[in-house]
Amino acid sequence: MATVQVSEAEKVYILHGIRDDLRVDGRGCEDYRHMEIETDVVSNTDGSAKVTLGHTAVLVGIKADIGKPRPLVPNEGYLEFFVDCSANATPEFEGRGGEELGTELSNTLYKVFNNKHSVDLKSLCICPGEHCWVLYVDVLLLQCDGNLYDAISIAIKAALFNTKIPRVRISTDEEGGKEIELSDDPYDCMRLNVENVPCIVTLCKVGHRHVVDATLQEKACSVASLIISVTHKGTVTCTRKVGGGSLDSESIFEMTELHHSCFTLSESIHLLSRPGSGWSSTST
Amino acid sequence: MPTDTKRVRGPEVSQSPSLFLCRPPVVLPSQGPRADGRQRDQVDVRPVFVRCGLVSQAKGSAYIEAGNTKLMCCVYGPRETERKDETDMKCGRLTTDMRFAPFSCPERGSWIQGSQDKDFSLMLHESLQPAVCLHKYPRSQIEVNVMVLENSGSVLAHAITCASLALADAGIEMYDLVLGCSIRQDGASCVVDPSYMEENYCSSASSENQGGLTVAFLPSLNQISGLQSDGEMTEEILTAGVRTCIEGCYKLYPVIQQALAKAVRKAAPPPSES
């Protein structure tokens, strides 16, 4: 992860502030930074979104391709995630520097979506065993100022909401071969139901308290963080502890309770993403 | 795209014959005793066979067998950092590598590290790092290599245990042993130390609360150094699962301590007759 060097005196300052529920930029421990979400930003994709969370900026583009379904699940489509840490974000990511971070982020995303209910994969099937929709979700990190997981998950949810998958018709010709036809009308498309797509909440342990949406300075003062991915119903789809420190078991139980309050974030995203809400550009 | 030019592999599009089976997929019952006779909803871990010091070339090594899961770990170090620009003046570096032998899983894997292997290596690194006193080894590197010989469920948990045993066998200073335990939540019941079948084939009875959880725990310090879960679970089930895993780790602790004491006694010089 891109890091900043923080002096010992600054660490003590940040620690004492968080102990009194006052962070460097004036937020409380459970407050998020100013967030802006924009959808439909890249016209070449089937769905796209850009999220700016404080100084962190993430751009997600989704392209739908027709491919062969996986052999064990012939009547489902699938999603492929790829995270690219662009050298624009920090010079550390130049060349292959950002590859490790990118792999870590995409592996976590695979785990987050590895359940039956997040995305209805059966609706991505065209012809069982032969054709299905494959959604390639490509994430691009434009600016990095901490809290990448949250920004990426929100951007993916927004982009999936924005995705328009063209309707296909399967027709059989004389020899019995199947042909796929796309409809001529560019607006005749299928939308995905993103109600159950989870959002990730990262809780950093700084001193004895936990903070949400840590900046890079606060991250440098923390020993460990817990990533929890939660849907608006309260189901936890993935948890993971990151960082080189250890957590008390009581801290973990506290954190899972704390994420309930950060639920409001997931709820507000969910409300915005309900169909018919005309969501193109929103600020929170 | 990295290609493997050293080995002659089979055709690109080969498939496992298990795909062509006519039998319907196995649906495991979600009630009653498990396939190998253990109980559900109880901290019933498989009996474990552990031995230290099997690789003479390595500084420290360990082998663990739990049911049919077999894995071995070797530790090399502390030695000079290979890449000079990454030398840390104040503390040492811990590098971990976890690999699956291609014959370890029912479907043949490949020798090239896939993203899942890298993910496991990262989890192993995060779980071991809090326990090792890296500040005592400045400018050095400690390498931990885990090789999974047979994957019969809860591989990551046993890899964590095996790696910390190998580190102790190598004489690396640690704050505490790290023990791993994993569970699989299946509807309303949870299954501790799942086998491969229990991990990958969920019963279709209920679609709520299906998931797996792995916890790495330091018993003497009562700290959790690694936590990973996937699938979907409610928050109460998750916290109950973490408590169950911690209990599983406490059950494993005396066995590991005994194995370590035996290895040290064997390696120590015999008491001089005087």
Coordinates of C-alpha atoms in Angstrom, one line a residue:
Chain A
M1 CA 0.0 0.0 0.0
A2 CA 1.3 3.5 -0.7
T3 CA 2.7 4.8 2.6
V4 CA 3.7 8.1 4.0
Q5 CA 6.5 8.5 6.6
V6 CA 5.1 9.8 9.9
S7 CA 7.3 11.0 12.7
E8 CA 7.0 9.6 16.2
A9 CA 5.7 12.9 17.6
E10 CA 3.0 13.0 14.9
K11 CA 2.0 9.5 15.7
V12 CA 1.5 10.3 19.3
Y13 CA -0.5 13.4 18.3
I14 CA -2.8 11.3 16.1
L15 CA -3.1 8.6 18.7
H16 CA -4.1 11.0 21.5
G17 CA -6.6 12.7 19.2
I18 CA -8.3 9.5 18.2
R19 CA -8.5 8.5 21.9
D20 CA -10.6 11.6 22.4
D21 CA -12.7 10.9 19.3
L22 CA -11.1 13.8 17.3
R23 CA -9.2 13.1 14.2
V24 CA -6.8 15.4 12.4
D25 CA -9.3 16.7 9.9
G26 CA -12.0 17.2 12.6
R27 CA -14.0 14.0 11.9
G28 CA -15.3 11.6 14.6
C29 CA -14.1 8.0 14.6
E30 CA -17.1 6.8 12.7
D31 CA -17.3 9.5 10.0
Y32 CA -16.5 9.1 6.4
R33 CA -14.9 11.8 4.2
H34 CA -16.8 13.6 1.6
M35 CA -17.8 11.1 -1.1
E36 CA -18.8 11.7 -4.7
I37 CA -20.2 9.0 -7.0
E38 CA -20.6 9.5 -10.7
T39 CA -21.9 6.8 -13.1
D40 CA -21.8 6.4 -16.8
V41 CA -18.5 8.2 -17.2
V42 CA -16.9 6.1 -19.9
S43 CA -19.1 5.6 -23.0
N44 CA -17.2 2.6 -24.4
T45 CA -18.0 0.4 -21.5
D46 CA -21.3 -1.3 -20.7
G47 CA -21.2 0.2 -17.2
S48 CA -18.8 2.5 -15.4
A49 CA -18.5 4.6 -12.2
K50 CA -16.1 7.0 -10.6
V51 CA -15.9 7.4 -6.9
T52 CA -14.0 10.1 -5.1
L53 CA -13.6 9.6 -1.3
G54 CA -11.6 12.5 0.1
H55 CA -8.5 12.4 -2.0
T56 CA -8.9 8.7 -3.1
A57 CA -10.2 8.4 -6.6
V58 CA -11.2 5.1 -8.2
L59 CA -12.6 4.4 -11.7
V60 CA -14.4 1.2 -12.6
G61 CA -15.4 0.0 -16.0
I62 CA -17.5 -3.1 -16.7
K63 CA -17.5 -4.8 -20.1
A64 CA -19.9 -7.7 -20.8
D65 CA -18.6 -10.4 -23.2
I66 CA -20.1 -13.6 -24.3
G67 CA -18.1 -16.6 -23.2
K68 CA -18.3 -20.2 -22.2
P69 CA -19.6 -20.9 -18.7
R70 CA -17.5 -22.7 -16.2
P71 CA -17.7 -26.5 -16.5
L72 CA -19.0 -27.1 -12.9
V73 CA -21.8 -24.5 -13.2
P74 CA -23.1 -24.6 -16.7
N75 CA -26.2 -22.4 -16.1
E76 CA -24.4 -19.4 -14.6
G77 CA -22.3 -16.6 -15.9
Y78 CA -19.4 -15.2 -13.9
L79 CA -17.5 -12.0 -13.0
E80 CA -13.8 -11.4 -13.4
F81 CA -12.0 -8.8 -11.4
F82 CA -8.9 -7.0 -12.2
V83 CA -7.4 -4.1 -10.3
D84 CA -4.8 -1.9 -11.8
C85 CA -2.8 0.4 -9.6
S86 CA -1.9 3.2 -12.0
A87 CA 1.4 5.0 -11.7
N88 CA -0.6 8.2 -11.6
A89 CA -1.5 7.4 -8.0
T90 CA 2.0 7.3 -6.6
P91 CA 5.4 6.8 -8.1
E92 CA 5.7 3.6 -6.1
F93 CA 3.3 2.0 -8.5
E94 CA 5.5 2.5 -11.5
G95 CA 6.2 -0.6 -13.6
R96 CA 5.4 -3.7 -11.6
G97 CA 5.4 -2.0 -8.2
G98 CA 1.6 -1.9 -8.0
E99 CA 1.2 -5.5 -9.0
E100 CA 1.2 -6.9 -5.5
L101 CA -1.3 -4.5 -4.3
G102 CA -3.5 -5.1 -7.3
T103 CA -3.4 -8.9 -6.8
E104 CA -4.3 -8.5 -3.2
L105 CA -7.3 -6.2 -4.0
S106 CA -8.6 -8.5 -6.8
N107 CA -8.3 -11.6 -4.6
T108 CA -10.3 -9.9 -1.9
L109 CA -13.0 -8.9 -4.4
Y110 CA -13.3 -12.5 -5.6
K111 CA -13.9 -13.5 -2.0
V112 CA -16.5 -10.8 -1.5
F113 CA -18.5 -11.9 -4.4
N114 CA -18.1 -15.6 -3.8
N115 CA -21.6 -16.3 -2.7
K116 CA -25.0 -17.0 -4.3
H117 CA -26.8 -13.8 -3.5
S118 CA -24.6 -10.9 -4.3
V119 CA -25.1 -11.0 -8.0
D120 CA -27.7 -13.2 -9.7
L121 CA -25.4 -15.2 -11.9
K122 CA -28.2 -17.3 -13.3
S123 CA -29.6 -14.2 -15.1
L124 CA -26.2 -14.0 -16.9
C125 CA -26.8 -17.3 -18.6
I126 CA -27.7 -17.3 -22.3
C127 CA -27.6 -20.9 -23.3
P128 CA -26.8 -23.4 -20.5
G129 CA -23.4 -25.1 -21.1
E130 CA -22.6 -23.1 -24.2
H131 CA -22.9 -19.3 -23.8
C132 CA -23.1 -17.0 -20.9
W133 CA -22.3 -13.4 -20.1
V134 CA -18.9 -12.8 -18.6
L135 CA -18.7 -9.4 -16.8
Y136 CA -15.1 -8.1 -16.8
V137 CA -14.8 -5.6 -13.9
D138 CA -11.7 -3.5 -14.3
V139 CA -10.8 -1.2 -11.5
L140 CA -8.3 1.6 -12.0
L141 CA -6.8 3.5 -9.0
L142 CA -6.4 7.1 -10.0
Q143 CA -5.4 8.6 -6.7
C144 CA -4.5 6.9 -3.4
D145 CA -5.2 8.5 -0.1
G146 CA -6.1 5.5 2.1
N147 CA -9.2 3.4 2.3
L148 CA -9.0 1.8 -1.1
Y149 CA -11.2 -1.2 -0.3
D150 CA -14.2 1.0 0.6
A151 CA -13.9 3.2 -2.5
I152 CA -13.5 0.2 -4.8
S153 CA -16.5 -1.6 -3.4
I154 CA -18.7 1.4 -3.7
A155 CA -17.5 2.0 -7.3
I156 CA -18.2 -1.6 -8.2
K157 CA -21.7 -1.4 -6.8
A158 CA -22.3 1.8 -8.8
A159 CA -20.9 0.4 -12.0
L160 CA -22.9 -2.8 -11.7
F161 CA -26.0 -0.7 -11.2
N162 CA -25.1 1.3 -14.3
T163 CA -24.4 -1.8 -16.4
K164 CA -26.6 -2.4 -19.4
I165 CA -26.4 -5.9 -20.9
P166 CA -27.9 -6.1 -24.4
R167 CA -30.7 -8.6 -24.8
V168 CA -29.9 -11.6 -27.0
R169 CA -32.0 -14.0 -28.8
I170 CA -31.0 -17.5 -29.7
S171 CA -32.2 -18.8 -33.0
T172 CA -31.6 -22.2 -34.5
D173 CA -30.9 -22.3 -38.2
E174 CA -31.5 -25.1 -40.7
E175 CA -28.6 -27.4 -39.7
G176 CA -29.5 -27.1 -36.0
G177 CA -26.6 -24.7 -35.1
K178 CA -27.4 -21.9 -32.7
E179 CA -27.1 -18.3 -33.6
I180 CA -26.9 -15.4 -31.3
E181 CA -28.7 -12.2 -32.3
L182 CA -28.4 -8.9 -30.6
S183 CA -31.3 -6.6 -30.8
D184 CA -30.9 -3.5 -33.0
D185 CA -32.3 -1.1 -30.4
P186 CA -29.4 0.2 -28.3
Y187 CA -31.8 0.8 -25.4
D188 CA -33.2 -2.7 -25.3
C189 CA -31.0 -4.1 -22.5
M190 CA -31.1 -5.9 -19.2
R191 CA -30.1 -4.3 -15.9
L192 CA -28.7 -6.1 -12.9
N193 CA -30.2 -6.1 -9.5
V194 CA -27.6 -4.7 -7.2
E195 CA -29.6 -4.9 -4.0
N196 CA -27.5 -7.5 -2.5
V197 CA -24.1 -6.3 -3.7
P198 CA -22.0 -5.8 -0.5
C199 CA -20.0 -2.8 0.5
I200 CA -16.7 -3.1 2.2
V201 CA -16.0 -1.2 5.5
T202 CA -12.4 -1.0 6.7
L203 CA -11.8 -0.5 10.4
C204 CA -8.3 0.5 11.4
K205 CA -7.1 -0.1 15.0
V206 CA -5.3 3.0 16.2
G207 CA -4.3 2.8 19.8
H208 CA -7.3 1.3 21.6
R209 CA -10.0 2.7 19.3
H210 CA -11.1 1.9 15.8
V211 CA -11.5 4.4 13.1
V212 CA -13.4 4.2 9.8
D213 CA -12.1 5.6 6.6
A214 CA -8.5 6.1 7.7
T215 CA -6.2 8.4 5.7
L216 CA -2.6 7.4 4.9
Q217 CA -1.3 9.1 8.1
E218 CA -3.7 7.3 10.3
K219 CA -2.9 4.0 8.6
A220 CA 0.8 4.6 9.4
C221 CA -0.1 4.8 13.1
S222 CA -2.2 1.6 13.1
V223 CA -1.0 -1.9 13.5
A224 CA -3.8 -3.8 12.0
S225 CA -7.1 -3.3 10.2
L226 CA -10.2 -5.4 9.7
I227 CA -12.0 -5.4 6.4
I228 CA -15.7 -6.4 6.6
S229 CA -17.9 -6.7 3.5
V230 CA -21.6 -6.3 4.4
T231 CA -24.8 -6.1 2.5
H232 CA -27.7 -3.8 3.5
K233 CA -29.5 -6.7 5.2
G234 CA -26.6 -7.2 7.6
T235 CA -25.1 -10.3 6.0
V236 CA -21.3 -10.5 6.2
T237 CA -19.8 -11.9 3.0
C238 CA -16.1 -11.6 3.7
T239 CA -13.9 -10.6 6.5
R240 CA -10.2 -10.3 6.5
K241 CA -7.5 -9.0 8.8
V242 CA -4.7 -7.0 7.1
G243 CA -1.6 -5.5 8.5
G244 CA 1.3 -6.9 10.4
G245 CA -0.1 -6.6 13.9
S246 CA -2.4 -8.7 16.0
L247 CA -5.8 -7.9 17.3
D248 CA -7.4 -8.8 20.6
S249 CA -10.4 -11.1 20.2
E250 CA -12.5 -8.6 22.1
S251 CA -11.5 -5.9 19.6
I252 CA -12.7 -8.0 16.8
F253 CA -16.1 -8.5 18.4
E254 CA -16.2 -4.7 19.0
M255 CA -15.4 -4.1 15.4
T256 CA -18.1 -6.3 14.0
E257 CA -20.6 -4.4 16.2
L258 CA -19.1 -1.1 15.1
H259 CA -19.6 -2.0 11.5
H260 CA -23.3 -1.9 12.2
S261 CA -23.1 1.8 12.5
C262 CA -21.2 2.0 9.3
F263 CA -24.0 0.2 7.8
T264 CA -25.7 3.5 7.3
L265 CA -23.2 4.0 4.5
S266 CA -24.2 0.8 2.9
E267 CA -27.9 1.7 3.4
S268 CA -27.5 5.1 1.8
I269 CA -25.8 3.6 -1.2
H270 CA -28.5 1.0 -1.4
L271 CA -31.2 3.6 -1.3
L272 CA -29.6 5.5 -4.1
S273 CA -29.2 2.5 -6.2
R274 CA -32.9 1.5 -6.2
P275 CA -34.2 1.5 -9.8
G276 CA -36.0 4.6 -10.8
S277 CA -34.0 6.9 -8.6
G278 CA -32.4 8.5 -11.6
W279 CA -28.9 8.3 -10.2
S280 CA -26.2 9.8 -12.3
S281 CA -24.2 12.0 -10.1
T282 CA -24.5 12.1 -6.3
S283 CA -22.6 13.6 -3.5
T284 CA -22.8 12.3 0.1
Chain B
M1 CA 1.9 -14.4 -19.6
P2 CA 4.4 -16.5 -17.7
T3 CA 4.8 -19.9 -19.4
D4 CA 6.5 -22.9 -18.0
T5 CA 9.2 -23.9 -20.5
K6 CA 10.9 -26.4 -18.2
R7 CA 8.3 -29.0 -18.0
V8 CA 6.4 -30.9 -20.7
R9 CA 2.7 -30.5 -19.9
G10 CA -0.3 -32.3 -21.2
P11 CA -2.6 -30.7 -23.8
E12 CA -3.9 -27.3 -22.9
V13 CA -7.5 -28.3 -23.1
S14 CA -7.4 -31.4 -20.9
Q15 CA -10.3 -31.9 -18.5
S16 CA -10.7 -34.0 -15.4
P17 CA -12.8 -37.1 -15.9
S18 CA -14.8 -36.3 -12.9
L19 CA -16.7 -33.8 -15.0
F20 CA -18.2 -36.6 -17.0
L21 CA -19.6 -38.5 -14.1
C22 CA -23.2 -39.6 -14.4
R23 CA -23.9 -39.6 -10.7
P24 CA -25.8 -36.6 -9.3
P25 CA -23.5 -34.3 -7.3
V26 CA -23.0 -35.4 -3.7
V27 CA -25.2 -33.5 -1.3
L28 CA -24.0 -33.8 2.3
P29 CA -26.6 -34.1 5.0
S30 CA -26.8 -31.0 7.2
Q31 CA -27.8 -32.9 10.3
G32 CA -26.4 -35.9 12.1
P33 CA -22.8 -37.0 12.4
R34 CA -20.2 -36.1 9.7
A35 CA -18.8 -38.4 7.2
D36 CA -15.8 -39.3 9.3
G37 CA -17.7 -39.8 12.5
R38 CA -17.0 -36.5 14.1
Q39 CA -19.8 -34.4 15.6
R40 CA -21.3 -31.1 14.3
D41 CA -21.5 -28.0 16.4
Q42 CA -18.7 -29.3 18.7
V43 CA -15.1 -28.4 18.7
D44 CA -14.1 -31.7 17.2
V45 CA -10.8 -31.2 15.5
R46 CA -9.1 -34.1 13.7
P47 CA -6.2 -35.8 15.6
V48 CA -2.9 -34.3 14.5
F49 CA 0.5 -35.9 13.8
V50 CA 3.4 -33.4 14.1
R51 CA 7.1 -33.9 13.7
C52 CA 9.9 -31.4 13.6
G53 CA 13.2 -31.5 12.0
L54 CA 12.7 -33.7 9.0
V55 CA 14.6 -31.6 6.5
S56 CA 18.3 -31.7 7.5
Q57 CA 19.3 -28.9 5.2
A58 CA 16.8 -26.4 6.5
K59 CA 17.4 -24.4 9.6
G60 CA 14.0 -25.6 10.9
S61 CA 11.3 -27.7 9.4
A62 CA 8.0 -29.3 10.4
Y63 CA 5.5 -31.8 9.0
I64 CA 1.9 -32.0 10.0
E65 CA -0.8 -34.5 9.2
A66 CA -4.5 -34.0 10.1
G67 CA -6.8 -36.6 8.7
N68 CA -5.6 -36.8 5.1
T69 CA -4.3 -33.2 4.9
K70 CA -0.5 -33.4 4.8
L71 CA 1.8 -30.5 4.6
M72 CA 5.4 -29.6 5.3
C73 CA 7.2 -26.4 6.0
C74 CA 10.8 -25.4 5.9
V75 CA 12.4 -22.3 7.4
Y76 CA 15.6 -20.7 6.1
G77 CA 17.3 -17.9 7.9
P78 CA 18.0 -15.4 9.3
R79 CA 20.3 -14.6 6.4
E80 CA 21.3 -11.6 4.4
T81 CA 18.6 -9.9 2.4
E82 CA 18.8 -10.8 -1.3
R83 CA 17.7 -7.5 -2.7
K84 CA 19.9 -4.8 -1.2
D85 CA 17.4 -2.0 -1.8
E86 CA 14.9 -3.7 0.4
T87 CA 17.2 -4.1 3.4
D88 CA 15.5 -2.7 6.4
M89 CA 17.9 -1.3 8.9
K90 CA 15.8 -1.7 12.0
C91 CA 14.0 -5.0 11.7
G92 CA 14.1 -8.2 9.7
R93 CA 11.9 -9.3 6.9
L94 CA 9.7 -12.3 6.8
T95 CA 8.9 -13.8 3.4
T96 CA 6.3 -16.6 3.1
D97 CA 5.5 -18.9 0.2
M98 CA 2.8 -21.4 0.1
R99 CA 2.5 -23.8 -2.7
F100 CA 0.3 -26.7 -3.6
A101 CA 1.7 -29.8 -5.2
P102 CA -0.2 -30.4 -8.5
F103 CA -1.4 -33.8 -7.2
S104 CA -2.6 -32.4 -3.9
C105 CA -6.2 -31.6 -4.9
P106 CA -8.7 -33.8 -6.7
E107 CA -8.3 -31.7 -9.8
R108 CA -4.8 -31.3 -11.0
G109 CA -3.3 -27.9 -10.3
S110 CA -0.4 -26.3 -12.1
W111 CA 3.1 -25.6 -10.9
I112 CA 2.8 -21.9 -11.7
Q113 CA 1.5 -20.0 -8.7
G114 CA -2.0 -19.0 -9.3
S115 CA -3.7 -16.1 -7.6
Q116 CA -5.1 -18.4 -4.9
D117 CA -1.6 -19.5 -3.9
K118 CA -0.5 -15.9 -3.6
D119 CA -3.5 -15.1 -1.5
F120 CA -2.7 -18.0 0.9
S121 CA 0.9 -16.8 1.1
L122 CA -0.2 -13.3 2.0
M123 CA -2.6 -14.7 4.7
L124 CA 0.2 -16.8 6.1
H125 CA 2.5 -13.8 6.2
E126 CA 0.0 -11.6 8.0
S127 CA -0.7 -14.4 10.5
L128 CA 3.0 -15.1 11.3
Q129 CA 4.3 -11.5 11.4
P130 CA 2.9 -10.4 14.7
A131 CA 4.5 -13.4 16.4
V132 CA 8.0 -13.2 15.2
C133 CA 10.5 -10.9 17.0
L134 CA 11.7 -9.3 13.8
H135 CA 13.4 -6.4 15.6
K136 CA 16.0 -8.9 16.8
Y137 CA 17.1 -9.6 13.3
P138 CA 17.9 -6.3 11.6
R139 CA 19.0 -6.4 8.0
S140 CA 18.1 -10.0 7.7
Q141 CA 15.5 -12.1 6.0
I142 CA 13.7 -15.2 7.2
E143 CA 12.1 -17.4 4.6
V144 CA 9.2 -19.7 5.3
N145 CA 8.2 -22.2 2.6
V146 CA 5.1 -24.3 3.0
M147 CA 4.3 -27.1 0.6
V148 CA 0.9 -28.8 0.6
L149 CA 1.3 -32.5 -0.2
E150 CA -2.3 -33.4 0.1
N151 CA -5.3 -31.1 0.4
S152 CA -8.1 -32.6 2.5
G153 CA -9.6 -29.5 4.0
S154 CA -8.6 -26.6 6.2
V155 CA -5.2 -26.2 4.6
L156 CA -4.5 -22.7 5.6
A157 CA -5.2 -23.3 9.3
H158 CA -2.8 -26.3 9.4
A159 CA -0.2 -24.4 7.3
I160 CA -0.1 -21.6 9.9
T161 CA 0.4 -24.2 12.7
C162 CA 3.1 -26.0 10.7
A163 CA 4.9 -22.8 9.8
S164 CA 5.0 -21.5 13.4
L165 CA 6.4 -24.9 14.5
A166 CA 9.1 -24.8 11.9
L167 CA 10.0 -21.3 13.0
A168 CA 10.3 -22.5 16.6
D169 CA 12.3 -25.5 15.5
A170 CA 14.7 -23.1 13.6
G171 CA 15.3 -21.2 16.8
I172 CA 13.8 -18.0 15.6
E173 CA 12.7 -15.9 18.5
M174 CA 8.9 -15.5 18.7
Y175 CA 6.5 -14.1 21.2
D176 CA 4.2 -17.1 21.0
L177 CA 3.2 -20.0 18.8
V178 CA 0.6 -19.2 16.1
L179 CA -2.1 -21.9 15.8
G180 CA -4.7 -22.0 13.1
C181 CA -8.3 -23.4 13.1
S182 CA -11.0 -23.2 10.6
I183 CA -14.7 -23.9 10.5
R184 CA -17.4 -24.2 7.8
Q185 CA -20.8 -22.8 8.5
D186 CA -23.5 -24.8 6.9
G187 CA -27.0 -23.4 7.6
A188 CA -27.5 -23.5 11.3
S189 CA -24.7 -25.9 12.2
C190 CA -21.0 -25.4 12.1
V191 CA -18.4 -27.9 11.3
V192 CA -14.9 -27.5 12.8
D193 CA -11.8 -28.5 10.8
P194 CA -13.8 -29.3 7.6
S195 CA -12.6 -31.9 5.2
Y196 CA -12.3 -31.2 1.5
M197 CA -15.8 -32.5 0.8
E198 CA -17.3 -30.4 3.6
E199 CA -15.5 -27.3 2.4
N200 CA -16.5 -27.4 -1.2
Y201 CA -19.8 -29.1 -1.4
C202 CA -22.4 -27.2 0.5
S203 CA -25.7 -28.8 1.3
S204 CA -28.4 -27.1 -0.7
A205 CA -30.9 -27.3 2.2
S206 CA -30.6 -23.7 3.3
S207 CA -29.1 -20.9 1.4
E208 CA -28.5 -18.7 4.5
N209 CA -25.3 -18.8 6.4
Q210 CA -23.0 -20.7 4.1
G211 CA -19.4 -19.8 4.6
G212 CA -16.0 -20.7 5.9
L213 CA -13.8 -19.0 8.5
T214 CA -10.1 -19.4 9.3
V215 CA -8.6 -17.9 12.5
A216 CA -4.9 -17.7 13.4
F217 CA -4.5 -17.4 17.2
L218 CA -1.7 -16.7 19.7
P219 CA -2.8 -18.8 22.7
S220 CA -0.6 -17.3 25.5
L221 CA -1.2 -13.7 24.5
N222 CA -4.9 -14.3 23.6
Q223 CA -4.5 -12.3 20.4
I224 CA -5.8 -13.0 16.9
S225 CA -3.2 -12.6 14.3
G226 CA -5.1 -13.7 11.2
L227 CA -8.8 -13.8 10.3
Q228 CA -10.4 -14.6 7.0
S229 CA -13.9 -15.5 6.1
D230 CA -15.9 -15.8 2.9
G231 CA -19.4 -16.9 1.9
E232 CA -22.3 -15.2 3.7
M233 CA -23.0 -15.2 7.4
T234 CA -24.8 -13.0 9.8
E235 CA -22.7 -11.1 12.4
E236 CA -23.8 -13.3 15.3
I237 CA -22.8 -16.5 13.5
L238 CA -19.4 -14.8 12.6
T239 CA -18.6 -14.0 16.2
A240 CA -19.7 -17.4 17.4
G241 CA -17.5 -18.9 14.8
V242 CA -14.5 -16.9 15.9
R243 CA -15.0 -18.1 19.5
T244 CA -15.3 -21.7 18.2
C245 CA -12.1 -21.4 16.3
I246 CA -10.3 -20.0 19.4
E247 CA -11.5 -23.0 21.4
G248 CA -10.2 -25.3 18.6
C249 CA -6.8 -23.6 18.8
Y250 CA -6.6 -24.2 22.6
K251 CA -7.4 -27.8 22.0
L252 CA -4.4 -28.1 19.6
Y253 CA -2.0 -26.2 21.9
P254 CA -0.8 -29.1 24.2
V255 CA -0.1 -31.4 21.2
I256 CA 2.1 -28.8 19.5
Q257 CA 3.9 -28.0 22.7
Q258 CA 4.6 -31.7 23.3
A259 CA 6.0 -32.2 19.8
L260 CA 8.3 -29.2 20.1
A261 CA 9.6 -30.3 23.5
K262 CA 10.3 -33.7 22.1
A263 CA 12.2 -32.3 19.1
V264 CA 14.3 -30.1 21.4
R265 CA 15.1 -33.0 23.7
K266 CA 16.2 -35.1 20.7
A267 CA 18.4 -32.3 19.3
A268 CA 20.0 -31.4 22.7
P269 CA 23.2 -33.1 23.6
P270 CA 22.8 -35.9 26.1
P271 CA 23.5 -35.0 29.8
S272 CA 27.2 -35.6 30.6
E273 CA 27.8 -38.3 33.2
S274 CA 29.7 -36.7 36.0

